[in-house]
Short mmCIF file of C-alpha atoms in Angstrom, two decimals:
data_model
loop_
_atom_site.label_atom_id
_atom_site.label_comp_id
_atom_site.label_asym_id
_atom_site.label_seq_id
_atom_site.Cartn_x
_atom_site.Cartn_y
_atom_site.Cartn_z
CA UNK A 1 10.67 -83.35 -45.75
CA UNK A 2 14.22 -84.62 -45.40
CA UNK A 3 15.54 -85.93 -48.72
CA UNK A 4 18.80 -87.88 -48.47
CA UNK A 5 17.70 -91.35 -49.59
CA UNK A 6 21.18 -92.56 -50.48
CA UNK A 7 22.32 -92.26 -46.86
CA UNK A 8 19.19 -93.59 -45.21
CA UNK A 9 19.08 -96.90 -43.34
CA UNK A 10 15.75 -98.68 -44.00
CA UNK A 11 14.00 -99.66 -40.75
CA UNK A 12 10.73 -100.99 -42.19
CA UNK A 13 12.20 -104.02 -43.97
CA UNK A 14 12.38 -107.67 -42.79
CA UNK A 15 16.17 -107.39 -42.56
CA UNK A 16 15.82 -104.80 -39.79
CA UNK A 17 13.28 -106.93 -37.92
CA UNK A 18 15.66 -109.91 -38.14
CA UNK A 19 18.78 -108.02 -37.01
CA UNK A 20 18.13 -104.53 -35.59
CA UNK A 21 21.65 -104.25 -34.18
CA UNK A 22 22.99 -104.27 -37.74
CA UNK A 23 20.77 -101.29 -38.53
CA UNK A 24 21.93 -99.49 -35.40
CA UNK A 25 25.58 -100.05 -36.34
CA UNK A 26 24.92 -98.56 -39.78
CA UNK A 27 23.19 -95.54 -38.24
CA UNK A 28 26.04 -95.01 -35.76
CA UNK A 29 28.47 -94.81 -38.67
CA UNK A 30 26.77 -91.51 -39.49
CA UNK A 31 27.36 -90.19 -35.95
CA UNK A 32 25.05 -89.74 -32.93
CA UNK A 33 22.23 -88.77 -35.31
CA UNK A 34 21.71 -90.81 -38.47
CA UNK A 35 19.21 -90.80 -41.30
CA UNK A 36 16.67 -93.61 -41.53
CA UNK A 37 13.81 -94.52 -43.84
CA UNK A 38 10.80 -95.64 -41.77
CA UNK A 39 8.43 -96.23 -44.70
CA UNK A 40 9.13 -96.03 -48.44
CA UNK A 41 9.98 -92.40 -49.10
CA UNK A 42 9.55 -91.32 -45.46
CA UNK A 43 12.82 -90.18 -43.86
CA UNK A 44 13.56 -89.21 -40.27
CA UNK A 45 16.65 -88.40 -38.25
CA UNK A 46 17.29 -91.08 -35.62
CA UNK A 47 19.25 -90.58 -32.40
CA UNK A 48 21.30 -93.65 -31.49
CA UNK A 49 23.55 -92.10 -28.83
CA UNK A 50 22.61 -92.17 -25.14
CA UNK A 51 23.94 -88.70 -24.32
CA UNK A 52 22.31 -87.15 -27.38
CA UNK A 53 18.98 -88.72 -26.42
CA UNK A 54 19.18 -87.23 -22.92
CA UNK A 55 20.02 -83.83 -24.37
CA UNK A 56 16.88 -84.00 -26.51
CA UNK A 57 14.65 -85.23 -23.69
CA UNK A 58 15.79 -82.59 -21.22
CA UNK A 59 15.90 -79.61 -23.58
CA UNK A 60 13.44 -77.10 -22.11
CA UNK A 61 14.65 -74.12 -24.15
CA UNK A 62 11.76 -74.29 -26.67
CA UNK A 63 14.06 -75.74 -29.35
CA UNK A 64 11.67 -78.55 -30.24
CA UNK A 65 7.99 -79.09 -30.92
CA UNK A 66 5.99 -82.29 -30.62
CA UNK A 67 3.30 -80.99 -32.99
CA UNK A 68 3.24 -83.19 -36.10
CA UNK A 69 1.03 -80.91 -38.19
CA UNK A 70 2.88 -79.69 -41.24
CA UNK A 71 4.82 -82.96 -41.49
CA UNK A 72 2.35 -85.81 -41.13
CA UNK A 73 0.51 -84.58 -44.23
CA UNK A 74 3.48 -85.84 -46.27
CA UNK A 75 2.84 -89.44 -45.20
CA UNK A 76 0.71 -91.74 -47.36
CA UNK A 77 -2.72 -92.24 -45.75
CA UNK A 78 -2.14 -96.00 -45.64
CA UNK A 79 1.28 -95.76 -44.00
CA UNK A 80 1.64 -97.97 -40.89
CA UNK A 81 3.36 -94.97 -39.30
CA UNK A 82 0.32 -92.72 -39.61
CA UNK A 83 -1.56 -93.95 -36.50
CA UNK A 84 1.52 -93.11 -34.41
CA UNK A 85 2.09 -89.59 -35.71
CA UNK A 86 -1.43 -88.42 -36.57
CA UNK A 87 -1.96 -85.23 -34.57
CA UNK A 88 -4.62 -85.19 -31.88
CA UNK A 89 -5.24 -82.73 -29.03
CA UNK A 90 -3.37 -84.93 -26.56
CA UNK A 91 -0.29 -84.73 -24.38
CA UNK A 92 1.70 -86.71 -27.00
CA UNK A 93 1.57 -83.84 -29.47
CA UNK A 94 1.43 -80.84 -27.13
CA UNK A 95 4.16 -78.42 -26.11
CA UNK A 96 5.00 -76.24 -23.14
CA UNK A 97 2.00 -75.04 -21.08
CA UNK A 98 -0.55 -77.11 -23.01
CA UNK A 99 1.54 -80.22 -22.51
CA UNK A 100 1.84 -79.56 -18.78
CA UNK A 101 -1.91 -78.91 -18.60
CA UNK A 102 -2.75 -82.29 -20.15
CA UNK A 103 0.09 -84.28 -18.59
CA UNK A 104 -0.85 -83.26 -15.05
CA UNK A 105 -4.27 -84.80 -15.55
CA UNK A 106 -2.81 -88.11 -16.73
CA UNK A 107 -0.01 -88.37 -14.16
CA UNK A 108 -2.25 -87.34 -11.25
CA UNK A 109 -4.93 -89.82 -12.29
CA UNK A 110 -2.54 -92.74 -12.71
CA UNK A 111 -1.11 -91.92 -9.28
CA UNK A 112 -4.57 -92.59 -7.81
CA UNK A 113 -4.57 -96.18 -9.07
CA UNK A 114 -4.04 -98.71 -6.28
CA UNK A 115 -1.29 -101.09 -7.46
CA UNK A 116 -3.01 -103.98 -5.69
CA UNK A 117 -6.21 -103.23 -7.59
CA UNK A 118 -4.26 -103.17 -10.86
CA UNK A 119 -2.72 -106.55 -10.00
CA UNK A 120 -6.14 -108.00 -9.16
CA UNK A 121 -7.65 -106.72 -12.42
CA UNK A 122 -4.73 -108.14 -14.41
CA UNK A 123 -5.01 -111.53 -12.73
CA UNK A 124 -8.76 -111.69 -13.28
CA UNK A 125 -8.45 -111.06 -17.00
CA UNK A 126 -5.41 -113.32 -17.27
CA UNK A 127 -7.49 -116.13 -15.77
CA UNK A 128 -10.20 -115.54 -18.36
CA UNK A 129 -7.66 -116.02 -21.15
CA UNK A 130 -5.98 -118.99 -19.48
CA UNK A 131 -9.32 -120.78 -19.28
CA UNK A 132 -9.53 -120.63 -23.06
CA UNK A 133 -6.36 -122.62 -23.77
CA UNK A 134 -4.95 -124.21 -20.62
CA UNK A 135 -6.74 -127.51 -21.34
CA UNK A 136 -5.30 -127.72 -24.88
CA UNK A 137 -1.61 -128.09 -24.05
CA UNK A 138 -0.34 -125.48 -26.51
CA UNK A 139 -0.92 -121.84 -27.34
CA UNK A 140 0.40 -118.82 -29.19
CA UNK A 141 1.14 -116.53 -26.26
CA UNK A 142 1.19 -113.46 -28.51
CA UNK A 143 -2.19 -113.86 -30.18
CA UNK A 144 -3.98 -115.68 -27.37
CA UNK A 145 -2.54 -113.87 -24.35
CA UNK A 146 -0.11 -110.95 -24.67
CA UNK A 147 -2.06 -108.98 -27.28
CA UNK A 148 -5.48 -109.46 -25.71
CA UNK A 149 -4.70 -108.94 -22.03
CA UNK A 150 -3.57 -105.26 -22.06
CA UNK A 151 -6.79 -103.88 -23.54
CA UNK A 152 -8.88 -106.02 -21.21
CA UNK A 153 -7.04 -104.45 -18.28
CA UNK A 154 -7.18 -100.92 -19.70
CA UNK A 155 -10.89 -101.27 -20.45
CA UNK A 156 -11.45 -102.00 -16.76
CA UNK A 157 -9.12 -99.31 -15.43
CA UNK A 158 -10.94 -96.70 -17.52
CA UNK A 159 -14.25 -97.83 -16.05
CA UNK A 160 -15.96 -99.91 -18.74
CA UNK A 161 -17.63 -103.30 -18.26
CA UNK A 162 -15.88 -106.44 -19.46
CA UNK A 163 -18.28 -106.79 -22.39
CA UNK A 164 -16.71 -103.73 -23.99
CA UNK A 165 -13.18 -105.17 -24.06
CA UNK A 166 -13.62 -107.23 -27.24
CA UNK A 167 -15.08 -104.32 -29.27
CA UNK A 168 -12.22 -102.12 -28.04
CA UNK A 169 -9.67 -104.74 -29.13
CA UNK A 170 -11.30 -105.10 -32.56
CA UNK A 171 -11.46 -101.33 -33.06
CA UNK A 172 -7.82 -100.66 -32.23
CA UNK A 173 -6.64 -103.65 -34.28
CA UNK A 174 -8.60 -102.29 -37.25
CA UNK A 175 -7.17 -98.80 -36.77
CA UNK A 176 -3.67 -100.22 -37.18
CA UNK A 177 -4.54 -101.69 -40.57
CA UNK A 178 -3.03 -100.28 -43.77
CA UNK A 179 -6.32 -100.96 -45.55
CA UNK A 180 -8.03 -97.57 -45.51
CA UNK A 181 -11.55 -99.01 -45.36
CA UNK A 182 -10.69 -101.25 -42.43
CA UNK A 183 -8.91 -98.39 -40.71
CA UNK A 184 -11.90 -96.07 -41.16
CA UNK A 185 -14.25 -98.68 -39.72
CA UNK A 186 -11.93 -99.11 -36.74
CA UNK A 187 -11.83 -95.37 -36.12
CA UNK A 188 -15.62 -95.21 -36.20
CA UNK A 189 -15.93 -98.13 -33.77
CA UNK A 190 -13.41 -96.54 -31.44
CA UNK A 191 -15.23 -93.21 -31.49
CA UNK A 192 -18.43 -95.05 -30.57
CA UNK A 193 -16.62 -96.77 -27.69
CA UNK A 194 -15.12 -93.50 -26.43
CA UNK A 195 -18.42 -91.66 -26.74
CA UNK A 196 -20.20 -94.34 -24.73
CA UNK A 197 -17.45 -94.30 -22.11
CA UNK A 198 -17.59 -90.54 -21.69
CA UNK A 199 -21.39 -90.43 -21.48
CA UNK A 200 -21.42 -93.16 -18.84
CA UNK A 201 -18.82 -91.47 -16.67
CA UNK A 202 -20.22 -87.97 -17.15
CA UNK A 203 -23.54 -89.32 -15.85
CA UNK A 204 -22.09 -91.35 -12.98
CA UNK A 205 -18.51 -91.22 -11.76
CA UNK A 206 -16.59 -94.19 -10.46
CA UNK A 207 -13.15 -94.98 -9.12
CA UNK A 208 -11.57 -95.14 -12.55
CA UNK A 209 -9.25 -93.18 -14.79
CA UNK A 210 -11.97 -91.64 -16.96
CA UNK A 211 -13.81 -90.25 -13.94
CA UNK A 212 -10.58 -88.80 -12.59
CA UNK A 213 -9.79 -87.25 -15.97
CA UNK A 214 -13.21 -85.59 -15.96
CA UNK A 215 -12.99 -84.32 -12.38
CA UNK A 216 -9.37 -83.14 -12.44
CA UNK A 217 -8.92 -79.49 -11.35
CA UNK A 218 -7.36 -78.71 -14.74
CA UNK A 219 -10.88 -78.80 -16.14
CA UNK A 220 -10.51 -80.72 -19.38
CA UNK A 221 -13.10 -80.31 -22.10
CA UNK A 222 -14.99 -83.46 -23.19
CA UNK A 223 -12.84 -83.58 -26.34
CA UNK A 224 -9.66 -83.39 -24.27
CA UNK A 225 -10.84 -86.14 -21.94
CA UNK A 226 -11.70 -88.44 -24.84
CA UNK A 227 -8.37 -87.82 -26.56
CA UNK A 228 -6.35 -88.49 -23.40
CA UNK A 229 -8.19 -91.81 -23.01
CA UNK A 230 -7.57 -92.64 -26.68
CA UNK A 231 -3.88 -91.80 -26.67
CA UNK A 232 -3.26 -93.61 -23.37
CA UNK A 233 -4.95 -96.80 -24.49
CA UNK A 234 -3.35 -96.66 -27.94
CA UNK A 235 0.13 -96.07 -26.56
CA UNK A 236 -0.14 -98.78 -23.93
CA UNK A 237 -1.64 -101.48 -26.15
CA UNK A 238 1.26 -102.58 -28.36
CA UNK A 239 3.86 -101.58 -25.79
CA UNK A 240 2.35 -103.70 -23.02
CA UNK A 241 1.64 -106.59 -25.37
CA UNK A 242 5.23 -106.54 -26.57
CA UNK A 243 6.68 -106.21 -23.08
CA UNK A 244 4.73 -109.23 -21.83
CA UNK A 245 5.70 -111.36 -24.85
CA UNK A 246 9.33 -110.24 -25.07
CA UNK A 247 9.86 -110.75 -21.34
CA UNK A 248 8.33 -114.21 -21.37
CA UNK A 249 10.50 -115.19 -24.31
CA UNK A 250 13.54 -114.01 -22.39
CA UNK A 251 12.55 -116.18 -19.44
CA UNK A 252 11.96 -119.23 -21.63
CA UNK A 253 15.16 -118.90 -23.66
CA UNK A 254 17.77 -117.41 -21.33
CA UNK A 255 19.49 -119.83 -18.93
CA UNK A 256 19.72 -117.07 -16.31
CA UNK A 257 15.95 -117.13 -15.93
CA UNK A 258 15.34 -120.84 -16.36
CA UNK A 259 14.94 -121.32 -12.62
CA UNK A 260 12.45 -118.48 -12.34
CA UNK A 261 9.70 -120.56 -13.92
CA UNK A 262 10.05 -123.46 -11.47
CA UNK A 263 11.58 -122.12 -8.25
CA UNK A 264 11.18 -118.36 -8.30
CA UNK A 265 14.95 -118.05 -7.85
CA UNK A 266 15.11 -114.88 -9.96
CA UNK A 267 12.44 -112.19 -9.83
CA UNK A 268 10.48 -111.52 -12.98
CA UNK A 269 11.36 -107.86 -12.61
CA UNK A 270 14.96 -108.65 -13.62
CA UNK A 271 13.79 -110.18 -16.88
CA UNK A 272 11.54 -107.15 -17.53
CA UNK A 273 14.46 -104.77 -16.99
CA UNK A 274 16.68 -106.91 -19.20
CA UNK A 275 14.14 -106.63 -22.03
CA UNK A 276 13.71 -102.89 -21.53
CA UNK A 277 17.47 -102.49 -21.87
CA UNK A 278 18.10 -104.82 -24.78
CA UNK A 279 14.84 -105.46 -26.61
CA UNK A 280 12.22 -102.82 -25.73
CA UNK A 281 8.89 -103.38 -27.47
CA UNK A 282 8.58 -99.69 -28.26
CA UNK A 283 11.93 -99.61 -30.02
CA UNK A 284 11.77 -96.04 -31.35
CA UNK A 285 9.55 -93.00 -30.93
CA UNK A 286 9.73 -89.60 -29.16
CA UNK A 287 9.06 -87.69 -32.36
CA UNK A 288 10.39 -84.12 -32.12
CA UNK A 289 10.85 -81.41 -34.74
CA UNK A 290 13.11 -78.35 -34.39
CA UNK A 291 11.30 -75.02 -34.51
CA UNK A 292 14.25 -73.50 -36.37
CA UNK A 293 17.37 -74.69 -38.20
CA UNK A 294 19.74 -76.16 -35.62
CA UNK A 295 22.99 -78.07 -35.26
CA UNK A 296 22.49 -81.00 -32.90
CA UNK A 297 25.43 -83.24 -31.97
CA UNK A 298 27.21 -82.30 -35.18
CA UNK A 299 24.20 -82.76 -37.44
CA UNK A 300 22.53 -79.85 -39.23
CA UNK A 301 18.77 -80.33 -38.98
CA UNK A 302 16.36 -78.05 -40.77
CA UNK A 303 13.31 -76.56 -39.10
CA UNK A 304 10.42 -79.00 -39.16
CA UNK A 305 12.46 -82.10 -40.00
CA UNK A 306 11.38 -85.12 -37.92
CA UNK A 307 13.74 -86.50 -35.27
CA UNK A 308 13.12 -89.73 -33.37
CA UNK A 309 14.97 -91.53 -30.60
CA UNK A 310 15.78 -95.21 -31.01
CA UNK A 311 15.43 -96.44 -27.43
CA UNK A 312 16.78 -99.83 -28.47
CA UNK A 313 19.86 -98.24 -30.03
CA UNK A 314 20.65 -95.79 -27.23
CA UNK A 315 20.23 -98.48 -24.58
CA UNK A 316 22.81 -100.64 -26.35
CA UNK A 317 25.03 -97.71 -27.32
CA UNK A 318 28.68 -98.71 -26.67
CA UNK A 319 29.33 -95.32 -25.09
CA UNK A 320 26.28 -95.03 -22.84
CA UNK A 321 28.23 -96.04 -19.73
CA UNK A 322 30.70 -93.19 -20.19
CA UNK A 323 27.92 -90.78 -21.22
CA UNK A 324 26.30 -91.17 -17.82
CA UNK A 325 29.54 -91.13 -15.87
CA UNK A 326 29.44 -94.88 -15.31
CA UNK A 327 25.90 -94.92 -13.89
CA UNK A 328 24.60 -97.44 -16.38
CA UNK A 329 24.97 -100.04 -13.64
CA UNK A 330 21.60 -98.76 -12.43
CA UNK A 331 19.32 -101.27 -14.15
CA UNK A 332 16.55 -98.69 -14.41
CA UNK A 333 18.68 -96.13 -16.28
CA UNK A 334 17.40 -97.38 -19.63
CA UNK A 335 15.45 -94.95 -21.81
CA UNK A 336 12.70 -97.36 -22.89
CA UNK A 337 10.13 -95.03 -21.31
CA UNK A 338 11.90 -91.89 -22.58
CA UNK A 339 12.88 -89.24 -19.99
CA UNK A 340 12.35 -85.64 -19.04
CA UNK A 341 9.04 -83.78 -19.47
CA UNK A 342 7.71 -86.37 -21.93
CA UNK A 343 8.64 -89.50 -19.96
CA UNK A 344 5.89 -92.15 -19.99
CA UNK A 345 3.46 -91.21 -17.20
CA UNK A 346 2.26 -94.81 -16.79
CA UNK A 347 5.66 -96.45 -16.33
CA UNK A 348 5.01 -97.96 -12.89
CA UNK A 349 1.57 -99.29 -13.79
CA UNK A 350 2.95 -100.85 -16.98
CA UNK A 351 5.46 -102.79 -14.91
CA UNK A 352 2.79 -103.93 -12.45
CA UNK A 353 0.59 -105.25 -15.28
CA UNK A 354 3.50 -107.00 -17.02
CA UNK A 355 4.76 -108.72 -13.89
CA UNK A 356 1.27 -109.78 -12.79
CA UNK A 357 0.53 -111.16 -16.27
CA UNK A 358 3.65 -113.33 -16.26
CA UNK A 359 3.18 -114.41 -12.65
CA UNK A 360 -0.32 -115.62 -13.43
CA UNK A 361 0.82 -117.53 -16.47
CA UNK A 362 3.75 -119.28 -14.80
CA UNK A 363 1.89 -120.01 -11.55
CA UNK A 364 -0.53 -122.23 -13.44
CA UNK A 365 1.38 -123.58 -16.46
CA UNK A 366 4.42 -124.74 -14.51
CA UNK A 367 6.16 -126.67 -17.28
CA UNK A 368 5.54 -124.26 -20.14
CA UNK A 369 8.26 -124.19 -22.80
CA UNK A 370 8.88 -122.99 -26.35
CA UNK A 371 7.27 -125.20 -28.97
CA UNK A 372 9.71 -124.18 -31.72
CA UNK A 373 13.44 -123.40 -31.82
CA UNK A 374 14.07 -119.78 -30.90
CA UNK A 375 15.68 -119.21 -34.29
CA UNK A 376 12.31 -119.77 -35.97
CA UNK A 377 10.62 -116.90 -34.13
CA UNK A 378 10.04 -113.72 -36.13
CA UNK A 379 9.28 -110.09 -35.39
CA UNK A 380 6.96 -107.65 -37.10
CA UNK A 381 8.63 -105.59 -39.81
CA UNK A 382 8.01 -102.24 -38.19
CA UNK A 383 10.39 -99.34 -37.47
CA UNK A 384 8.67 -98.33 -34.23
CA UNK A 385 7.82 -101.63 -32.55
CA UNK A 386 9.89 -104.69 -31.67
CA UNK A 387 7.12 -107.26 -31.26
CA UNK A 388 7.00 -110.98 -31.92
CA UNK A 389 4.60 -112.18 -34.60
CA UNK A 390 3.87 -115.28 -32.51
CA UNK A 391 5.20 -117.17 -29.49
CA UNK A 392 4.22 -120.87 -29.79
CA UNK A 393 4.47 -122.70 -26.46
CA UNK A 394 3.50 -126.10 -25.09
CA UNK A 395 2.69 -127.34 -21.60
CA UNK A 396 0.89 -130.11 -19.76
CA UNK A 397 -2.84 -129.61 -20.36
CA UNK A 398 -4.89 -128.64 -17.32
CA UNK A 399 -8.26 -130.32 -17.28
CA UNK A 400 -11.43 -128.33 -16.81
CA UNK A 401 -12.21 -130.45 -13.74
CA UNK A 402 -8.92 -129.44 -12.17
CA UNK A 403 -9.71 -125.76 -12.42
CA UNK A 404 -11.56 -125.85 -9.10
CA UNK A 405 -8.19 -126.02 -7.31
CA UNK A 406 -6.36 -123.52 -9.47
CA UNK A 407 -5.65 -119.83 -8.82
CA UNK A 408 -8.91 -119.15 -10.70
CA UNK A 409 -10.99 -120.29 -7.72
CA UNK A 410 -8.86 -118.99 -4.86
CA UNK A 411 -6.85 -115.89 -4.06
CA UNK A 412 -3.31 -117.24 -4.04
CA UNK A 413 -0.38 -114.99 -3.29
CA UNK A 414 1.90 -114.86 -6.35
CA UNK A 415 5.46 -116.08 -5.90
CA UNK A 416 7.02 -112.74 -6.81
CA UNK A 417 4.47 -110.50 -5.09
CA UNK A 418 7.23 -108.40 -3.52
CA UNK A 419 8.74 -107.79 -6.94
CA UNK A 420 5.48 -106.48 -8.32
CA UNK A 421 5.09 -104.22 -5.32
CA UNK A 422 8.61 -102.87 -5.79
CA UNK A 423 7.90 -101.98 -9.40
CA UNK A 424 5.51 -99.25 -8.29
CA UNK A 425 8.33 -97.21 -6.82
CA UNK A 426 10.52 -97.40 -9.92
#
């Protein structure tokens, strides 16, 4: 364990949630790699420099390991960080040949997804949620929409019936709890869900991710299949929820996107990219540990010490333009999905889901607006995620009788359909 508490910048406190750029500035004062406290008594090195992050991501010289065993045991069992670093036999915590073995299954399977099918699934579930509150005239778009939609979509893409979406949501929410009893119950519920999913697909394949995981030429064991499903759903849940909410907030509060809601003058994709640059929902991750004592960008790091990359900090690094030779003008050069061998394998699908979710919302609730001043909005106090606690909005209620002429009862082409299609090639 790294022990330099006097130099550490706390990232788990409300002050960080309220002003993360202040924390980043304090970390940068220590150099490209600074010391942070991500939970009381839990210290990690944090990369805040764009060039240093790329050097970590693209290091293929066996300097680093993603295996958290030997370090995670130092975390308190009730730490909110534990669910994110708890070792499992998955591509997130694998190295070298084992990582390639597992990653190929995930990337190849996601490549088989038809983007139009993903859009249709997203719209269908979005409509289900919209029916619940469109007639009221107000809603919390975090709790009632952004947090619920991703797992409904993932449940379908992995081949489960809609009735299993709510139990999946409840299980993963419970797993994130710091109450050990609640967390244990969530883990048990999730294992039941995963066991049922595997048994169903082992007995009868379908055109879904689980079936493709099972049938992949790499020949995964049942345990490996289940853990790739678990880690994919877990990783996508908060990230997708945050991306939908953070992007919609940007569109509601930024004058540059004001016209998007009423005229389609700016594509939603621009707002998504803006958020991924400046306010990514997965603000920090990419946990690595050096296999031996090293010096990295001027910082001596002992073998086994944890190192993370702050995507939010490196994307806003004052020197990132020069670090990439001026190529930061490419709006997709952000590192919100990491890079190199461990880059997010579901990047394109995540963008399709996010854009479709926002299209569906704005195509029906045309006059939606914030119900509170933007200064009253708050974010979760969490070192890893940058996610709104709520997003209260108001709009003209849509009567139940009027639903017969809404997008729920006809296949309307979304206004930014070309944007969603373009996201697949990003």
